[in-house]
Amino acid sequence: MALSNAAARTIADEQAGSIVRVMVVDDSVVIRGLVSRWLAEDSQIDVVAKCANGAIAVEQVGKARPDVIILDIEMPVMDGLTALPKLLAARPGVHVIIASTLTKRNAAISLKALALGAAECLPKPEGNSGITTSADFRRDLLIKVRGLGGLDGVVRPARPAPVPAAAGAPARPVPAAGHGRREIDQKVSLQPYNRGVPRVLVIGSSTGGPQALAKVLGSLDGAIANIPCFITQHMPPTFTAMLAQNIARSTGLPCAEAAQGDVPKAGHIYIAPGGKHLLVKRRGAGHVCQLDDGPPVNFTKPCVDVMFDSVSESYGANILSVILTGMGADGAMGAARIRAAGGNVIAQDEASSVVWGMPGATAQSGACSALLPIEKIGPEISRICRGKTL
């Protein structure tokens, strides 16, 4: 383990949150060096520690004081899953990124790590040569570290067409609290709910999403018995299949990855598969799921906006959309279009979000009727699905 010399970083910079302190934990000296070098090229990232296993990381985390930890799963002496709760206990508030290859076993371990408090998973190419040549891995690494470190703040999307409030009902301003290292300097206006019972529930999520989804879906209390639910969670292939299994097991609700040609059923949950966009199209008097293998949208595949737009086109009004914790602004534009078409939008509040990017951007678009802590979103969905929109 080697500690970097952070003397060149000013105390003012760290206190202002303009520097993210990162610990890299991996048993491969090649990967430790490569990841550290990539991160060090960003002037706002300081690699404060490089550790060969979980035991060394646990020993050094108090001294290193990282904001973000990149944690490998398979290591000698102490593996990542064993080290994770010890690191979280020793450094409260630290964000842990689990670096994992795309195997079924590692997907299951990564989802368990997320349930234990890890913030994000980072798909890792097989072997040192795969990582060395992977531009996608390098890009995603920097995006996740900067996002969890709060360097990029809340991404504000280009504002869509104005969202009309109900006739005679003024927008309700509420203050938006600051998140992480950059505070939002504007107010959020909440719109009155459009009336009507939802015909479909759509949910978008990213960083922190698996935990948030478990809380929301586990508290629906039969609310979606008469409507289908579609979810896009930013995750790679294999991981989304495991996520669907976990949701089905923990909630007792039928949940699976959406497949080409699936006919949506009431009471069922459909997860967009990693690496594919989920579309829902009209077919006769009903609907059908389609998977699209086109390019990433909003730098991600599956994309929340793509799913939201297709559901809006095929279902029209009476859509209930929910945006949960996540980096970036994916879903904000689609949610605004759902609102403009007569649907309703709920976003997770800042305090309960791991990263208030997607819900923050959605709130700032002016499309939301509710901005709620995660524990209140499930009951609110239940209330709306029972026609109580006043």
Coordinates of C-alpha atoms in Angstrom, one line a residue:
M1 CA 0.0 0.0 0.0
A2 CA 1.3 3.5 -0.9
L3 CA 0.0 6.8 0.3
S4 CA 0.2 9.7 -2.1
N5 CA 1.7 13.0 -1.2
A6 CA -1.4 15.3 -0.9
A7 CA 0.6 18.3 0.3
A8 CA 0.2 20.0 -3.0
R9 CA -3.6 20.0 -2.5
T10 CA -4.7 23.1 -0.6
I11 CA -6.8 22.8 2.5
A12 CA -9.2 25.2 1.0
D13 CA -9.7 23.0 -2.1
E14 CA -10.6 20.0 0.1
Q15 CA -12.9 22.0 2.3
A16 CA -14.6 23.5 -0.7
G17 CA -15.1 20.0 -2.1
S18 CA -13.1 20.6 -5.3
I19 CA -10.8 17.6 -4.7
V20 CA -12.1 14.0 -4.5
R21 CA -9.9 11.7 -2.5
V22 CA -9.9 8.2 -3.9
M23 CA -8.6 4.8 -2.6
V24 CA -7.9 2.0 -5.1
V25 CA -8.2 -1.5 -3.8
D26 CA -7.1 -4.3 -6.2
D27 CA -4.8 -7.3 -5.9
S28 CA -3.4 -6.7 -9.4
V29 CA -0.4 -4.3 -9.3
V30 CA -1.0 -3.6 -13.0
I31 CA -4.7 -2.6 -12.4
R32 CA -3.9 -0.5 -9.3
G33 CA -1.2 1.4 -11.2
L34 CA -3.3 1.9 -14.3
V35 CA -6.5 3.0 -12.5
S36 CA -4.5 5.3 -10.3
R37 CA -2.7 6.9 -13.3
W38 CA -6.0 7.5 -15.1
L39 CA -7.5 9.1 -12.1
A40 CA -4.4 11.2 -11.3
E41 CA -4.7 12.8 -14.8
D42 CA -7.8 14.6 -13.5
S43 CA -6.6 17.6 -11.5
Q44 CA -9.6 17.3 -9.2
I45 CA -8.9 13.7 -8.2
D46 CA -6.3 12.8 -5.6
V47 CA -5.5 9.0 -5.3
V48 CA -4.7 9.0 -1.6
A49 CA -4.1 5.2 -1.2
K50 CA -3.4 2.1 -3.3
C51 CA -4.1 -1.2 -1.5
A52 CA -3.4 -4.8 -2.5
N53 CA -6.3 -6.4 -0.5
G54 CA -9.2 -5.6 1.7
A55 CA -7.3 -6.0 5.0
I56 CA -4.8 -3.3 4.0
A57 CA -7.6 -1.0 2.9
V58 CA -9.5 -1.4 6.3
E59 CA -6.2 -0.7 8.1
Q60 CA -5.5 2.5 6.1
V61 CA -8.9 3.9 5.4
G62 CA -9.0 6.1 8.6
K63 CA -5.6 7.7 7.7
A64 CA -6.3 8.0 4.0
R65 CA -9.8 9.6 4.5
P66 CA -11.1 8.7 1.0
D67 CA -14.3 10.1 -0.4
V68 CA -14.6 7.3 -2.9
I69 CA -13.2 3.7 -2.8
I70 CA -12.8 1.5 -5.9
L71 CA -13.0 -2.0 -4.5
D72 CA -12.2 -5.2 -6.3
I73 CA -14.2 -8.3 -5.3
E74 CA -11.8 -11.2 -5.5
M75 CA -8.6 -10.6 -3.5
P76 CA -6.4 -12.7 -1.2
V77 CA -6.3 -12.2 2.6
M78 CA -9.6 -10.3 2.6
D79 CA -12.0 -10.1 -0.3
G80 CA -14.1 -7.0 -1.3
L81 CA -17.4 -8.3 0.1
T82 CA -15.8 -9.0 3.5
A83 CA -14.0 -5.6 3.5
L84 CA -17.0 -3.6 2.5
P85 CA -18.9 -3.3 5.8
K86 CA -15.7 -2.7 7.7
L87 CA -14.8 0.2 5.3
L88 CA -18.2 1.7 5.6
A89 CA -18.1 1.5 9.4
A90 CA -14.6 3.0 9.6
R91 CA -15.3 5.8 7.1
P92 CA -19.0 6.8 7.4
G93 CA -20.3 8.5 4.3
V94 CA -17.6 7.1 1.9
H95 CA -18.9 6.0 -1.5
V96 CA -17.8 2.5 -2.6
I97 CA -17.6 1.5 -6.2
I98 CA -17.5 -2.3 -6.7
A99 CA -15.3 -3.3 -9.7
S100 CA -16.5 -6.6 -11.1
T101 CA -16.2 -8.7 -14.2
L102 CA -19.4 -9.6 -15.9
T103 CA -19.9 -13.1 -14.7
K104 CA -23.1 -14.5 -13.1
R105 CA -21.3 -15.2 -9.9
N106 CA -19.8 -11.7 -9.7
A107 CA -23.1 -10.1 -10.6
A108 CA -24.7 -11.8 -7.6
I109 CA -21.9 -10.7 -5.3
S110 CA -22.1 -7.2 -6.7
L111 CA -25.8 -7.0 -6.0
K112 CA -25.2 -8.3 -2.5
A113 CA -22.5 -5.5 -2.1
L114 CA -25.1 -2.9 -3.2
A115 CA -27.5 -4.2 -0.6
L116 CA -24.7 -3.9 2.0
G117 CA -24.2 -0.2 1.2
A118 CA -21.9 0.0 -1.9
A119 CA -23.0 2.9 -4.1
E120 CA -22.2 1.7 -7.6
C121 CA -20.9 -1.2 -9.7
L122 CA -18.3 -0.8 -12.4
P123 CA -18.1 -3.6 -15.0
K124 CA -14.4 -4.6 -15.3
P125 CA -13.0 -6.2 -18.5
E126 CA -11.4 -9.6 -18.2
G127 CA -7.7 -9.6 -17.7
N128 CA -5.1 -6.9 -17.5
S129 CA -5.0 -6.5 -21.3
G130 CA -8.7 -6.0 -21.5
I131 CA -8.6 -3.2 -19.0
T132 CA -5.6 -1.6 -20.6
T133 CA -7.4 -1.3 -23.9
S134 CA -10.9 -0.5 -22.7
A135 CA -11.9 3.1 -23.4
D136 CA -15.4 2.4 -22.0
F137 CA -14.0 1.2 -18.7
R138 CA -11.7 4.3 -18.4
R139 CA -14.6 6.7 -19.3
D140 CA -17.1 5.0 -16.9
L141 CA -14.5 5.0 -14.1
L142 CA -14.0 8.7 -14.3
I143 CA -17.7 9.5 -14.7
K144 CA -18.6 7.4 -11.6
V145 CA -15.7 8.8 -9.4
R146 CA -16.5 12.4 -10.4
G147 CA -20.2 11.9 -9.9
L148 CA -20.0 10.2 -6.5
G149 CA -17.4 12.8 -5.5
G150 CA -19.9 15.6 -6.3
L151 CA -17.6 17.3 -8.8
D152 CA -20.1 17.4 -11.6
G153 CA -23.0 18.6 -9.5
V154 CA -26.5 18.2 -10.9
V155 CA -26.6 18.0 -14.7
R156 CA -29.3 20.4 -16.0
P157 CA -30.9 19.1 -19.2
A158 CA -32.0 21.5 -21.9
R159 CA -35.5 22.5 -20.7
P160 CA -38.3 20.9 -22.7
A161 CA -41.5 22.7 -23.6
P162 CA -43.1 24.4 -20.6
V163 CA -45.2 22.0 -18.5
P164 CA -48.6 23.4 -18.0
A165 CA -50.2 23.4 -14.5
A166 CA -53.8 22.4 -14.1
A167 CA -56.2 25.2 -14.9
G168 CA -56.5 27.7 -12.1
A169 CA -53.8 25.9 -10.0
P170 CA -50.6 27.7 -9.5
A171 CA -47.3 25.9 -9.3
R172 CA -46.1 25.2 -5.8
P173 CA -42.5 26.4 -5.1
V174 CA -40.4 24.4 -2.7
P175 CA -36.7 25.0 -1.9
A176 CA -34.2 22.6 -3.3
A177 CA -31.5 21.7 -0.9
G178 CA -27.9 21.5 -2.0
H179 CA -26.3 18.1 -2.7
G180 CA -22.7 17.0 -2.2
R181 CA -20.3 19.6 -3.3
R182 CA -22.4 21.8 -5.4
E183 CA -25.6 23.4 -4.3
I184 CA -28.6 24.0 -6.5
D185 CA -29.3 27.7 -6.6
Q186 CA -32.8 27.7 -7.7
K187 CA -36.3 26.6 -6.5
V188 CA -38.3 23.6 -7.7
S189 CA -41.9 24.1 -8.6
L190 CA -44.3 21.2 -8.0
Q191 CA -47.2 20.8 -10.2
P192 CA -50.7 19.7 -9.1
Y193 CA -51.4 16.0 -10.0
N194 CA -53.2 15.3 -13.2
R195 CA -56.4 13.4 -12.3
G196 CA -57.0 9.8 -13.4
V197 CA -56.0 6.3 -12.4
P198 CA -52.6 5.3 -13.9
R199 CA -52.7 2.6 -16.7
V200 CA -49.0 1.9 -16.3
L201 CA -46.1 2.6 -13.8
V202 CA -42.6 3.4 -15.2
I203 CA -39.5 3.8 -13.0
G204 CA -36.0 5.0 -13.9
S205 CA -33.0 4.7 -11.7
S206 CA -29.2 4.5 -11.7
T207 CA -26.6 4.9 -8.9
G208 CA -28.2 3.6 -5.7
G209 CA -31.1 2.3 -7.7
P210 CA -31.2 -1.3 -6.6
Q211 CA -31.6 -0.4 -2.9
A212 CA -34.2 2.3 -3.8
L213 CA -36.1 -0.1 -6.0
A214 CA -36.3 -2.7 -3.2
K215 CA -37.7 -0.1 -0.8
V216 CA -40.3 1.3 -3.3
L217 CA -41.5 -2.0 -4.7
G218 CA -41.6 -3.7 -1.3
S219 CA -44.1 -1.1 -0.1
L220 CA -46.6 -1.0 -2.9
D221 CA -49.2 -3.1 -1.0
G222 CA -50.9 -4.5 -4.1
A223 CA -51.0 -1.1 -5.8
I224 CA -50.0 -2.4 -9.2
A225 CA -52.3 -5.5 -9.3
N226 CA -54.2 -3.9 -12.2
I227 CA -51.3 -2.3 -14.2
P228 CA -47.9 -3.4 -15.5
C229 CA -44.7 -1.8 -14.3
F230 CA -41.6 -1.1 -16.5
I231 CA -38.2 -0.3 -15.0
T232 CA -35.0 0.9 -16.5
Q233 CA -32.0 0.6 -14.1
H234 CA -28.6 1.5 -15.5
M235 CA -26.8 -1.8 -15.3
P236 CA -24.8 -4.1 -17.6
P237 CA -25.9 -7.4 -18.9
T238 CA -26.1 -10.3 -16.4
F239 CA -26.6 -7.8 -13.6
T240 CA -30.2 -6.9 -14.7
A241 CA -31.2 -10.5 -14.7
M242 CA -29.9 -10.9 -11.2
L243 CA -31.7 -7.7 -10.2
A244 CA -35.0 -9.0 -11.5
Q245 CA -34.5 -12.3 -9.5
N246 CA -33.8 -10.3 -6.4
I247 CA -36.8 -8.1 -6.8
A248 CA -39.1 -11.1 -7.4
R249 CA -37.7 -12.9 -4.3
S250 CA -37.8 -9.9 -2.0
T251 CA -41.3 -8.5 -3.0
G252 CA -43.1 -11.7 -4.1
L253 CA -44.1 -9.8 -7.3
P254 CA -43.6 -11.4 -10.7
C255 CA -40.5 -9.7 -12.0
A256 CA -38.2 -10.6 -15.0
E257 CA -36.1 -9.0 -17.7
A258 CA -38.3 -7.9 -20.5
A259 CA -38.0 -10.1 -23.6
Q260 CA -38.7 -9.3 -27.2
G261 CA -42.4 -9.8 -27.9
D262 CA -43.5 -9.9 -24.2
V263 CA -47.2 -8.9 -23.8
P264 CA -47.3 -6.8 -20.6
K265 CA -49.5 -8.2 -17.9
A266 CA -51.1 -6.4 -15.0
G267 CA -49.2 -6.9 -11.7
H268 CA -46.0 -7.9 -13.5
I269 CA -42.7 -6.0 -13.4
Y270 CA -40.5 -5.8 -16.5
I271 CA -36.8 -4.8 -16.2
A272 CA -34.9 -3.4 -19.2
P273 CA -32.1 -5.9 -20.0
G274 CA -28.5 -4.5 -19.7
G275 CA -27.2 -3.5 -23.1
K276 CA -30.7 -3.1 -24.7
H277 CA -33.2 -0.2 -24.7
L278 CA -36.7 -1.2 -23.6
L279 CA -39.6 0.0 -25.8
V280 CA -43.3 -0.6 -25.3
K281 CA -45.3 -0.4 -28.5
R282 CA -49.0 -0.6 -29.3
R283 CA -50.2 -3.8 -30.9
G284 CA -53.9 -3.8 -31.8
A285 CA -55.8 -3.0 -28.7
G286 CA -52.8 -4.0 -26.4
H287 CA -49.1 -3.5 -26.0
V288 CA -45.9 -5.4 -26.7
C289 CA -42.3 -5.1 -25.4
Q290 CA -39.6 -4.5 -27.9
L291 CA -35.8 -4.5 -27.3
D292 CA -33.7 -2.1 -29.3
D293 CA -30.0 -2.6 -29.8
G294 CA -29.3 0.9 -31.1
P295 CA -26.5 3.2 -29.8
P296 CA -26.5 4.4 -26.2
V297 CA -28.6 7.5 -25.4
N298 CA -27.6 9.9 -22.7
F299 CA -24.4 7.8 -22.6
T300 CA -26.3 4.8 -21.4
K301 CA -28.0 1.6 -22.6
P302 CA -30.6 0.9 -21.4
C303 CA -31.8 4.5 -21.3
V304 CA -34.7 5.8 -19.2
D305 CA -35.7 8.5 -21.6
V306 CA -36.0 6.0 -24.4
M307 CA -38.4 3.8 -22.3
F308 CA -40.4 6.8 -21.0
D309 CA -40.9 8.2 -24.6
S310 CA -42.1 4.9 -25.9
V311 CA -44.5 4.4 -23.1
S312 CA -45.8 7.9 -23.5
E313 CA -46.4 7.3 -27.2
S314 CA -48.1 4.0 -26.7
Y315 CA -50.2 4.7 -23.5
G316 CA -50.9 8.4 -23.9
A317 CA -52.2 10.0 -20.7
N318 CA -52.6 8.3 -17.2
I319 CA -49.0 7.3 -16.9
L320 CA -47.3 7.4 -13.5
S321 CA -43.5 7.9 -13.8
V322 CA -41.0 7.8 -11.0
I323 CA -37.3 8.9 -11.1
L324 CA -35.1 7.5 -8.4
T325 CA -31.5 8.2 -7.4
G326 CA -28.9 8.3 -10.1
M327 CA -26.1 10.3 -11.9
G328 CA -26.7 12.5 -14.8
A329 CA -30.1 13.6 -16.2
D330 CA -31.5 10.5 -17.9
G331 CA -35.2 10.4 -17.6
A332 CA -35.8 14.2 -17.0
M333 CA -36.8 14.9 -20.6
G334 CA -39.0 11.8 -20.9
A335 CA -40.7 12.6 -17.6
A336 CA -41.4 16.1 -18.7
R337 CA -43.0 14.7 -21.9
I338 CA -45.1 12.3 -19.8
R339 CA -46.3 15.2 -17.7
A340 CA -47.2 17.3 -20.7
A341 CA -49.2 14.4 -22.2
G342 CA -51.3 14.2 -19.0
G343 CA -49.3 11.8 -16.8
N344 CA -47.8 12.4 -13.4
V345 CA -44.2 12.5 -12.2
I346 CA -42.7 11.7 -8.8
A347 CA -39.0 12.2 -8.0
Q348 CA -36.9 11.1 -5.1
D349 CA -35.7 13.9 -2.8
E350 CA -32.1 14.9 -2.4
A351 CA -31.6 13.8 1.2
S352 CA -32.4 10.2 0.5
S353 CA -30.6 10.0 -2.9
V354 CA -27.1 8.5 -3.3
V355 CA -26.7 11.0 -6.1
W356 CA -29.3 13.6 -6.8
G357 CA -28.6 13.9 -10.5
M358 CA -31.5 12.2 -12.4
P359 CA -34.2 13.2 -9.8
G360 CA -32.7 16.6 -9.4
A361 CA -32.7 17.3 -13.1
T362 CA -36.3 16.0 -13.3
A363 CA -37.4 18.2 -10.4
Q364 CA -35.8 21.3 -12.1
S365 CA -37.6 20.6 -15.3
G366 CA -40.8 21.6 -13.6
A367 CA -42.5 18.3 -14.3
C368 CA -42.9 16.9 -10.8
S369 CA -46.0 16.7 -8.6
A370 CA -44.1 15.2 -5.7
L371 CA -40.5 15.3 -4.4
L372 CA -40.3 12.6 -1.7
P373 CA -37.9 10.7 0.5
I374 CA -37.5 7.1 -0.6
E375 CA -39.7 5.6 2.2
K376 CA -42.7 7.7 1.1
I377 CA -42.6 6.9 -2.6
G378 CA -44.1 3.5 -2.4
P379 CA -47.1 4.7 -0.3
E380 CA -47.5 7.6 -2.7
I381 CA -47.6 5.3 -5.7
S382 CA -50.2 3.2 -3.9
R383 CA -52.3 6.3 -3.3
I384 CA -52.1 7.5 -6.9
C385 CA -52.9 4.1 -8.3
R386 CA -56.1 4.1 -6.2
G387 CA -57.2 7.3 -7.9
K388 CA -56.4 9.6 -5.0
T389 CA -54.6 12.5 -6.8
L390 CA -56.0 15.4 -4.7

